[in-house]
Short mmCIF file of C-alpha atoms in Angstrom, two decimals:
data_model
loop_
_atom_site.label_atom_id
_atom_site.label_comp_id
_atom_site.label_asym_id
_atom_site.label_seq_id
_atom_site.Cartn_x
_atom_site.Cartn_y
_atom_site.Cartn_z
CA MET A 4 29.53 7.72 34.99
CA LEU A 5 28.17 10.17 32.41
CA LYS A 6 29.51 8.03 29.57
CA LYS A 7 27.94 4.94 31.11
CA THR A 8 24.59 6.72 31.52
CA LEU A 9 24.71 8.01 27.96
CA LEU A 10 25.52 4.53 26.68
CA THR A 11 22.59 3.10 28.64
CA VAL A 12 20.23 5.69 27.16
CA LEU A 13 21.46 5.03 23.64
CA LEU A 14 21.12 1.27 24.06
CA GLY A 15 17.66 1.72 25.53
CA SER A 16 16.62 3.91 22.63
CA ALA A 17 17.96 1.39 20.13
CA LEU A 18 16.11 -1.46 21.81
CA LEU A 19 12.94 0.63 21.94
CA GLY A 20 13.24 1.38 18.26
CA PHE A 21 13.72 -2.31 17.53
CA SER A 22 10.72 -3.31 19.63
CA GLN A 23 8.56 -0.73 17.90
CA GLN A 24 9.34 -2.36 14.58
CA LYS A 25 7.72 -5.58 15.75
CA SER A 26 4.19 -5.85 14.45
CA GLN A 27 1.55 -6.21 17.15
CA PRO A 28 -1.77 -7.29 15.61
CA THR A 29 -4.88 -5.71 17.09
CA GLN A 30 -7.73 -7.73 18.58
CA ALA A 31 -9.74 -6.95 15.44
CA ASN A 32 -6.94 -8.38 13.33
CA LEU A 33 -6.62 -11.54 15.43
CA LYS A 34 -10.38 -12.04 15.24
CA ALA A 35 -10.23 -11.64 11.46
CA ARG A 36 -7.47 -14.26 11.27
CA THR A 37 -9.66 -16.78 13.10
CA GLU A 38 -12.62 -15.99 10.86
CA PHE A 39 -10.39 -16.42 7.81
CA GLN A 40 -9.37 -19.88 9.00
CA ASP A 41 -13.02 -20.77 9.55
CA GLU A 42 -14.10 -19.62 6.08
CA LYS A 43 -11.92 -22.10 4.18
CA PHE A 44 -13.17 -21.26 0.66
CA GLY A 45 -12.62 -18.19 -1.51
CA MET A 46 -12.88 -17.21 -5.17
CA PHE A 47 -10.07 -15.48 -7.08
CA ILE A 48 -10.89 -13.28 -10.11
CA HIS A 49 -8.23 -12.40 -12.70
CA PHE A 50 -9.73 -9.89 -15.13
CA GLY A 51 -8.20 -6.94 -16.95
CA LEU A 52 -6.93 -5.61 -20.28
CA TYR A 53 -5.00 -8.85 -20.82
CA SER A 54 -8.31 -10.73 -21.00
CA GLU A 55 -8.98 -9.16 -24.41
CA LEU A 56 -6.02 -10.92 -26.02
CA GLY A 57 -7.03 -14.35 -24.71
CA ARG A 58 -3.49 -15.46 -23.91
CA GLY A 59 -3.36 -15.13 -20.14
CA GLU A 60 -2.40 -12.32 -17.78
CA TRP A 61 1.33 -12.52 -18.62
CA VAL A 62 0.84 -11.77 -22.32
CA MET A 63 2.45 -8.31 -22.14
CA ASN A 64 5.66 -9.79 -20.75
CA ASN A 65 5.62 -13.03 -22.72
CA ASP A 66 5.01 -11.36 -26.09
CA LYS A 67 7.24 -8.36 -25.26
CA ILE A 68 4.48 -5.88 -26.09
CA PRO A 69 5.71 -2.27 -25.81
CA VAL A 70 3.90 -0.02 -23.35
CA ASN A 71 2.46 2.24 -26.06
CA ASP A 72 1.07 -0.70 -28.02
CA TYR A 73 -0.37 -2.41 -24.96
CA ALA A 74 -2.09 0.83 -23.95
CA LYS A 75 -4.20 0.61 -27.12
CA LEU A 76 -6.17 -2.18 -25.46
CA ARG A 77 -7.69 0.49 -23.23
CA ASP A 78 -9.51 1.96 -26.24
CA PHE A 79 -11.71 -1.09 -26.74
CA PHE A 80 -12.04 -2.51 -23.23
CA ASN A 81 -15.81 -2.70 -22.81
CA PRO A 82 -16.94 -5.80 -20.85
CA ILE A 83 -20.65 -4.99 -20.98
CA GLY A 84 -21.49 -8.54 -19.89
CA PHE A 85 -20.03 -7.97 -16.42
CA ASN A 86 -22.72 -8.18 -13.76
CA ALA A 87 -21.53 -7.98 -10.16
CA LYS A 88 -24.75 -9.48 -8.81
CA GLU A 89 -24.33 -12.57 -10.98
CA TYR A 90 -20.71 -13.02 -9.86
CA VAL A 91 -21.44 -12.72 -6.16
CA SER A 92 -24.58 -14.85 -6.35
CA MET A 93 -22.66 -17.59 -8.15
CA ALA A 94 -19.94 -17.45 -5.51
CA LYS A 95 -22.35 -17.44 -2.58
CA ASN A 96 -24.35 -20.37 -3.96
CA ALA A 97 -21.08 -22.30 -4.32
CA GLY A 98 -20.30 -21.82 -0.64
CA ILE A 99 -17.67 -19.13 -1.23
CA LYS A 100 -17.05 -16.96 1.83
CA TYR A 101 -14.79 -14.31 0.29
CA ILE A 102 -13.76 -13.02 -3.13
CA THR A 103 -10.26 -11.80 -3.95
CA LEU A 104 -10.40 -9.47 -6.95
CA VAL A 105 -7.38 -8.45 -9.03
CA THR A 106 -7.46 -4.65 -8.84
CA ARG A 107 -4.14 -4.12 -10.60
CA HIS A 108 -2.01 -6.81 -12.20
CA HIS A 109 1.60 -6.62 -13.40
CA ASP A 110 0.54 -4.70 -16.54
CA GLY A 111 -0.18 -1.72 -14.26
CA PHE A 112 -3.79 -1.21 -15.37
CA SER A 113 -6.06 -0.14 -12.49
CA MET A 114 -9.57 -1.60 -12.43
CA TRP A 115 -11.00 1.25 -10.36
CA ASN A 116 -11.47 5.02 -10.46
CA THR A 117 -8.00 5.98 -9.25
CA LYS A 118 -6.75 9.55 -9.38
CA TYR A 119 -3.10 8.47 -9.28
CA SER A 120 -2.90 6.96 -12.78
CA ASP A 121 -4.61 7.68 -16.09
CA PHE A 122 -4.12 4.04 -17.02
CA ASN A 123 -7.40 2.96 -15.45
CA ILE A 124 -10.82 1.57 -16.23
CA MET A 125 -12.57 4.96 -16.27
CA ASN A 126 -10.57 5.88 -19.37
CA THR A 127 -12.03 3.03 -21.39
CA PRO A 128 -15.35 2.76 -23.26
CA PHE A 129 -16.63 0.82 -20.22
CA LYS A 130 -16.27 3.88 -17.93
CA ARG A 131 -17.45 1.97 -14.84
CA ASP A 132 -15.65 1.34 -11.56
CA LEU A 133 -15.66 -2.46 -11.58
CA VAL A 134 -14.00 -2.68 -8.16
CA LYS A 135 -16.75 -0.58 -6.60
CA GLU A 136 -19.53 -2.56 -8.27
CA LEU A 137 -18.16 -5.88 -7.03
CA ALA A 138 -17.29 -4.58 -3.55
CA ASP A 139 -20.75 -3.05 -3.11
CA GLU A 140 -22.44 -6.28 -4.18
CA CYS A 141 -20.25 -8.35 -1.86
CA HIS A 142 -21.20 -6.13 1.07
CA LYS A 143 -24.85 -6.39 0.07
CA GLN A 144 -24.85 -10.19 -0.12
CA GLY A 145 -22.63 -10.81 2.90
CA VAL A 146 -19.58 -12.12 1.04
CA LYS A 147 -16.24 -10.65 2.09
CA ILE A 148 -14.12 -8.78 -0.45
CA ALA A 149 -10.32 -8.76 -0.65
CA PHE A 150 -8.07 -7.02 -3.17
CA TYR A 151 -5.12 -8.44 -5.12
CA TYR A 152 -2.55 -5.71 -5.79
CA SER A 153 0.61 -6.13 -7.86
CA LEU A 154 3.83 -4.67 -6.48
CA LEU A 155 5.43 -5.26 -9.86
CA ASP A 156 4.66 -2.97 -12.81
CA TRP A 157 5.56 -3.58 -16.47
CA THR A 158 4.40 -0.10 -17.53
CA ARG A 159 5.67 2.59 -15.15
CA THR A 160 9.20 3.95 -15.47
CA ASP A 161 9.58 4.64 -11.74
CA TYR A 162 9.28 0.90 -11.10
CA SER A 163 12.82 -0.52 -10.96
CA TYR A 164 12.47 -2.72 -14.03
CA TRP A 165 16.21 -2.54 -14.67
CA THR A 166 16.88 -4.64 -11.54
CA GLY A 167 13.79 -6.85 -11.89
CA ARG A 168 13.41 -10.27 -13.47
CA THR A 169 10.49 -9.50 -15.79
CA GLY A 170 9.09 -6.75 -18.01
CA LYS A 171 12.35 -6.23 -19.89
CA GLY A 172 10.72 -6.15 -23.32
CA THR A 173 8.09 -3.45 -22.86
CA GLY A 174 10.16 -0.65 -24.38
CA ARG A 175 10.98 1.42 -21.30
CA THR A 176 14.24 3.38 -21.35
CA GLU A 177 13.71 6.13 -18.77
CA LYS A 178 14.61 5.31 -15.18
CA GLY A 179 12.39 7.01 -12.63
CA ASN A 180 12.62 7.43 -8.87
CA TRP A 181 11.93 4.31 -6.79
CA ASN A 182 10.64 6.33 -3.84
CA ASP A 183 8.07 7.91 -6.15
CA TYR A 184 6.85 4.43 -7.04
CA ILE A 185 6.56 3.44 -3.38
CA GLN A 186 4.50 6.57 -2.70
CA PHE A 187 2.33 5.82 -5.74
CA MET A 188 1.50 2.39 -4.31
CA LYS A 189 0.73 3.86 -0.90
CA ASN A 190 -1.62 6.36 -2.51
CA GLN A 191 -3.47 3.69 -4.47
CA LEU A 192 -3.75 1.37 -1.48
CA THR A 193 -5.15 4.25 0.57
CA GLU A 194 -7.84 4.72 -2.09
CA LEU A 195 -8.75 1.03 -2.05
CA LEU A 196 -8.92 0.95 1.74
CA THR A 197 -10.86 4.22 2.05
CA ASN A 198 -13.40 4.28 -0.76
CA TYR A 199 -14.68 0.70 -0.98
CA GLY A 200 -16.02 -0.17 2.45
CA GLU A 201 -14.59 -2.90 4.64
CA VAL A 202 -11.82 -4.85 2.92
CA SER A 203 -11.04 -8.27 4.36
CA GLY A 204 -7.56 -8.58 2.87
CA ILE A 205 -4.81 -7.25 0.62
CA TRP A 206 -3.16 -9.94 -1.51
CA PHE A 207 0.25 -8.76 -2.77
CA ASP A 208 2.11 -10.27 -5.71
CA GLY A 209 5.32 -9.45 -7.59
CA TYR A 210 7.72 -9.13 -4.65
CA TRP A 211 9.66 -12.03 -6.19
CA ASP A 212 10.53 -9.87 -9.23
CA GLN A 213 13.35 -8.30 -7.22
CA MET A 214 14.80 -11.62 -6.01
CA GLU A 215 16.63 -14.66 -7.31
CA GLU A 216 14.46 -17.22 -9.07
CA GLU A 217 12.70 -19.79 -6.89
CA LYS A 218 14.96 -22.68 -5.91
CA ALA A 219 15.93 -24.63 -2.83
CA GLY A 220 18.15 -22.62 -0.51
CA ARG A 221 17.85 -19.33 -2.40
CA SER A 222 18.55 -16.10 -0.59
CA GLU A 223 15.48 -14.26 0.67
CA LYS A 224 17.20 -10.90 0.13
CA THR A 225 15.75 -8.47 -2.40
CA TYR A 226 17.62 -6.30 -4.88
CA LEU A 227 16.06 -3.18 -3.37
CA ASP A 228 13.93 -2.09 -0.41
CA TRP A 229 10.22 -2.67 -0.98
CA LYS A 230 9.39 -0.69 2.20
CA MET A 231 6.95 -3.44 3.16
CA PRO A 232 6.88 -2.54 6.90
CA GLU A 233 5.69 0.96 5.96
CA ILE A 234 3.09 -0.41 3.55
CA TYR A 235 1.81 -3.01 6.02
CA GLU A 236 1.59 -0.38 8.75
CA LEU A 237 -0.42 1.88 6.44
CA ILE A 238 -2.91 -0.89 5.70
CA HIS A 239 -3.38 -1.83 9.35
CA LYS A 240 -3.70 1.81 10.34
CA ILE A 241 -6.57 2.43 7.91
CA GLN A 242 -8.31 -0.93 8.44
CA PRO A 243 -6.87 -2.85 11.42
CA GLN A 244 -8.87 -6.00 10.64
CA CYS A 245 -7.60 -6.16 7.05
CA LEU A 246 -5.41 -9.24 6.58
CA VAL A 247 -2.16 -8.81 4.67
CA GLY A 248 -0.61 -11.60 2.62
CA ASN A 249 2.25 -11.58 0.15
CA ASN A 250 2.84 -14.11 -2.63
CA HIS A 251 6.62 -13.83 -2.35
CA HIS A 252 7.25 -17.60 -2.01
CA ILE A 253 9.43 -17.12 1.09
CA THR A 254 9.08 -17.20 4.88
CA PRO A 255 6.37 -14.73 6.00
CA LEU A 256 7.62 -11.21 6.68
CA GLU A 257 6.94 -9.21 9.82
CA GLY A 258 3.49 -7.64 9.64
CA GLU A 259 1.87 -10.31 7.46
CA ASP A 260 -1.34 -11.94 8.68
CA PHE A 261 -1.57 -15.06 6.52
CA GLN A 262 0.73 -17.18 4.40
CA MET A 263 -0.08 -18.18 0.85
CA PHE A 264 1.06 -20.99 -1.42
CA GLU A 265 0.74 -20.74 -5.20
CA ARG A 266 -0.76 -23.82 -6.88
CA ASP A 267 0.45 -26.11 -4.09
CA ILE A 268 -1.02 -27.50 -0.90
CA PRO A 269 1.10 -26.22 2.05
CA GLY A 270 4.01 -28.58 2.57
CA GLN A 271 4.05 -29.71 -1.08
CA ASN A 272 6.01 -28.27 -3.99
CA GLU A 273 4.84 -29.86 -7.22
CA HIS A 274 5.06 -26.58 -9.16
CA GLY A 275 8.49 -25.39 -8.02
CA LEU A 276 7.31 -22.23 -6.25
CA SER A 277 6.73 -23.42 -2.69
CA PHE A 278 10.10 -24.08 -1.08
CA GLN A 279 8.97 -22.21 2.04
CA LYS A 280 7.66 -24.15 5.03
CA PRO A 281 4.15 -23.60 6.42
CA SER A 282 4.15 -21.17 9.33
CA GLN A 283 1.85 -20.72 12.32
CA LEU A 284 -0.10 -18.03 10.45
CA PRO A 285 -3.41 -18.86 8.76
CA LEU A 286 -2.68 -20.58 5.44
CA GLU A 287 -4.14 -20.30 1.95
CA THR A 288 -3.44 -22.14 -1.29
CA CYS A 289 -4.51 -20.60 -4.58
CA ALA A 290 -5.30 -22.63 -7.68
CA THR A 291 -7.18 -22.13 -10.92
CA LEU A 292 -9.99 -24.10 -12.55
CA ASN A 293 -7.93 -24.70 -15.68
CA ASP A 294 -4.23 -24.03 -16.35
CA SER A 295 -4.52 -20.23 -16.65
CA TRP A 296 -5.18 -17.34 -14.29
CA GLY A 297 -6.33 -14.78 -16.85
CA PHE A 298 -8.57 -15.79 -19.77
CA ASP A 299 -6.79 -18.03 -22.28
CA LEU A 300 -8.74 -18.87 -25.42
CA LYS A 301 -6.85 -22.14 -26.00
CA ASP A 302 -6.95 -23.43 -22.44
CA ASN A 303 -9.55 -26.19 -22.28
CA LYS A 304 -7.88 -28.12 -19.46
CA ASN A 305 -10.75 -27.59 -17.07
CA LYS A 306 -10.50 -29.42 -13.77
CA THR A 307 -13.03 -32.14 -13.15
CA PHE A 308 -15.27 -31.78 -10.12
CA LYS A 309 -13.30 -34.52 -8.42
CA GLU A 310 -10.04 -32.60 -8.93
CA PHE A 311 -11.68 -29.42 -7.64
CA LEU A 312 -13.04 -31.23 -4.59
CA ASN A 313 -9.71 -32.91 -3.84
CA LEU A 314 -8.05 -29.49 -3.74
CA LEU A 315 -10.62 -28.12 -1.30
CA VAL A 316 -10.50 -31.14 1.01
CA ASN A 317 -6.71 -31.52 0.92
CA ALA A 318 -6.30 -27.81 1.63
CA ALA A 319 -8.65 -28.05 4.62
CA GLY A 320 -6.86 -31.20 5.77
CA SER A 321 -3.61 -29.23 5.63
CA ASN A 322 -5.11 -26.44 7.74
CA ALA A 323 -5.44 -24.11 4.75
CA ASN A 324 -8.07 -22.26 2.77
CA LEU A 325 -8.58 -22.82 -0.95
CA LEU A 326 -8.73 -19.72 -3.17
CA MET A 327 -10.05 -20.99 -6.51
CA ASN A 328 -9.51 -18.76 -9.53
CA ILE A 329 -11.62 -17.91 -12.55
CA GLY A 330 -10.57 -15.89 -15.60
CA PRO A 331 -13.62 -14.13 -17.09
CA MET A 332 -13.99 -13.71 -20.85
CA PRO A 333 -13.34 -10.34 -22.56
CA ASN A 334 -17.07 -9.55 -22.47
CA GLY A 335 -17.01 -9.77 -18.67
CA LYS A 336 -18.92 -13.03 -18.39
CA VAL A 337 -17.76 -16.17 -16.60
CA PRO A 338 -17.05 -19.15 -18.90
CA GLN A 339 -19.81 -21.74 -18.64
CA PRO A 340 -17.52 -24.60 -17.49
CA PHE A 341 -16.54 -22.50 -14.46
CA ILE A 342 -20.19 -21.75 -13.68
CA ASN A 343 -20.93 -25.48 -13.84
CA SER A 344 -18.00 -26.32 -11.54
CA PHE A 345 -19.05 -23.84 -8.87
CA LYS A 346 -22.66 -24.99 -9.08
CA GLU A 347 -21.60 -28.59 -8.50
CA MET A 348 -19.39 -27.55 -5.60
CA GLY A 349 -22.30 -25.70 -4.04
CA GLU A 350 -24.42 -28.84 -4.16
CA TRP A 351 -21.65 -30.79 -2.40
CA ILE A 352 -21.08 -28.05 0.19
CA ARG A 353 -24.75 -28.04 1.19
CA VAL A 354 -24.38 -31.67 2.28
CA TYR A 355 -20.80 -31.81 3.51
CA GLY A 356 -20.03 -28.20 4.48
CA GLU A 357 -19.70 -28.90 8.20
CA SER A 358 -16.65 -31.06 7.45
CA ILE A 359 -14.92 -28.03 5.86
CA TYR A 360 -16.12 -24.78 7.45
CA GLY A 361 -14.79 -24.01 10.91
CA THR A 362 -12.44 -27.00 10.87
CA ARG A 363 -8.70 -27.18 11.30
CA GLY A 364 -6.19 -29.51 9.75
CA GLY A 365 -6.43 -33.07 10.99
CA TYR A 366 -4.20 -34.45 13.70
CA LEU A 367 -2.32 -36.41 11.02
CA PRO A 368 -1.01 -35.30 7.59
CA LEU A 369 -2.61 -36.09 4.25
CA GLN A 370 -2.87 -39.81 3.53
CA LYS A 371 -2.77 -41.69 0.23
CA TRP A 372 -6.50 -42.39 0.64
CA GLY A 373 -7.53 -38.86 1.66
CA ALA A 374 -7.51 -36.32 4.47
CA VAL A 375 -8.74 -35.59 7.97
CA THR A 376 -10.35 -32.39 9.25
CA GLN A 377 -11.50 -31.71 12.77
CA LYS A 378 -13.25 -29.39 15.19
CA PRO A 379 -13.94 -29.74 18.92
CA GLY A 380 -15.66 -33.08 19.54
CA LYS A 381 -15.66 -34.17 15.89
CA ILE A 382 -13.16 -35.71 13.50
CA TYR A 383 -14.04 -35.96 9.80
CA VAL A 384 -12.35 -38.64 7.70
CA HIS A 385 -12.47 -37.82 3.99
CA ILE A 386 -11.94 -40.88 1.79
CA LEU A 387 -10.96 -39.48 -1.61
CA LYS A 388 -9.32 -42.55 -3.09
CA ASN A 389 -10.19 -46.23 -2.86
CA ASN A 390 -7.98 -48.00 -0.34
CA GLU A 391 -7.71 -51.22 -2.37
CA GLY A 392 -10.47 -52.80 -0.30
CA LYS A 393 -8.39 -52.61 2.86
CA ALA A 394 -9.57 -51.29 6.20
CA ILE A 395 -8.25 -47.90 7.28
CA THR A 396 -6.21 -47.66 10.46
CA LEU A 397 -5.58 -44.41 12.29
CA GLU A 398 -2.92 -44.59 14.97
CA LYS A 399 -2.68 -42.21 17.92
CA PHE A 400 -6.37 -41.38 17.53
CA PRO A 401 -7.07 -38.39 19.82
CA PHE A 402 -10.41 -39.58 21.23
CA LYS A 403 -10.30 -41.97 24.17
CA LYS A 404 -13.98 -42.66 23.67
CA ILE A 405 -16.14 -42.49 20.53
CA ASN A 406 -19.80 -41.69 21.11
CA SER A 407 -20.94 -42.19 17.53
CA ALA A 408 -19.58 -42.88 14.05
CA TYR A 409 -21.58 -42.32 10.88
CA LEU A 410 -21.51 -41.29 7.24
CA LEU A 411 -22.13 -37.56 6.95
CA LYS A 412 -24.23 -37.98 3.81
CA ASP A 413 -27.02 -40.15 5.22
CA LYS A 414 -26.10 -40.64 8.92
CA LYS A 415 -25.70 -44.41 8.46
CA THR A 416 -23.74 -45.99 11.30
CA VAL A 417 -20.11 -46.91 10.65
CA LYS A 418 -18.61 -49.92 12.41
CA TYR A 419 -15.20 -49.46 14.01
CA THR A 420 -12.83 -50.70 16.67
CA LEU A 421 -10.84 -48.44 18.99
CA LYS A 422 -8.09 -50.13 20.97
CA ASN A 423 -4.91 -48.69 22.46
CA ASN A 424 -5.50 -45.36 20.67
CA THR A 425 -5.71 -47.15 17.31
CA LEU A 426 -8.90 -46.73 15.29
CA THR A 427 -9.80 -49.23 12.57
CA PHE A 428 -12.80 -49.12 10.25
CA ASP A 429 -13.80 -50.35 6.81
CA SER A 430 -13.05 -48.12 3.86
CA TYR A 431 -15.78 -46.99 1.48
CA VAL A 432 -15.81 -47.05 -2.30
CA VAL A 433 -15.54 -43.66 -3.97
CA ASP A 434 -16.18 -42.88 -7.63
CA ASP A 435 -17.19 -39.98 -9.87
CA GLN A 436 -20.71 -40.03 -8.46
CA ASN A 437 -19.51 -40.17 -4.86
CA PRO A 438 -15.99 -38.66 -4.88
CA ASP A 439 -15.65 -38.17 -1.12
CA ALA A 440 -16.99 -40.55 1.51
CA VAL A 441 -17.01 -38.50 4.72
CA ILE A 442 -17.12 -40.36 8.02
CA VAL A 443 -17.80 -38.46 11.24
CA PHE A 444 -16.41 -39.63 14.57
CA GLU A 445 -17.88 -37.87 17.59
CA GLY A 446 -16.17 -38.28 20.92
CA LYS A 447 -13.76 -36.86 23.43
#
């Protein structure tokens, strides 16, 4: 009897321990998830020491620059053209609802006044806390601020570079203590979540460095323990509403609040990084306005407005946000083509914003002619590509009765037929001047 009782207690304790490991989001966190889904449009900023070299944010790894040589960039990092007010105003006028700022990329350089590493922005000629300036301005203008934070580090010796996939050519020979590195990250994250006001999200990257390369059917096991449950718990303890996402390219881990897709619309995999399936969490796809994340002097492959718009609409039609990236120049200013793109998007948003904000993915997947978004009582049909003059037919249309149908741009009535749950209406011509014909169907 005693043995049976003891066994019961032990089993109960084990089950209790297991249940305690399950993440239970707070009401504040759940509310933030819904708001995130409603916001639909964010701006990503990749800016750091790597910007000075004009060859993208992976230049340290790609060119195998030793740590001591790369550190010299700190001595002439002085982006005096950076103006937080100009950044946030540009974003807000474009319809951006949140900004995700790279606070520390894989090169290990911290863009804020951290006391846990000398390799930071205060030890440059600039001597200004760029993270604080941008966060303060975001709070002032009512734009949310989120922080990108790299788990991977090409500089520190306590990062397990000897088991990782990248950073092999930066000249490190000493092997430090992995637990020290985990504590270092916890300390820095605590700073970011304590000293910079409300933070809407933490955007992790680099987890994949301790895994097999991306491919179909790859193992989701890591070469070592990232201690992510501890890190996620720390974040939610300090700021319960703060949403956690991880760009690991696998199924979401316990404790994550949204799922991200790099360069691809959820459910697509044109770039070979998105083998994971979309989950029930809020979704986000990140893309960049040219082919680079950090500033690249030779990259002139700027997206047209139509390409930019297609990404936003197709993301919304796939129930996801779009996080569009810019890579500022070494002087801290935004390249003029990016300014122009966001200005044009702002003009479009002011007319068509209701078909994006607060919507969810349409009741049917993306179509060859475009996408569908919806909210209670309204379905928005986005015609992004000419349908060869043919009428558009939507089967299993969710409204039994349509009260009105009109073009969102000018409220002109649209003719349609609805029979046996099949909706048919004429397509509209789209071109560079009118890249998205949005039709609104109101009903129930």
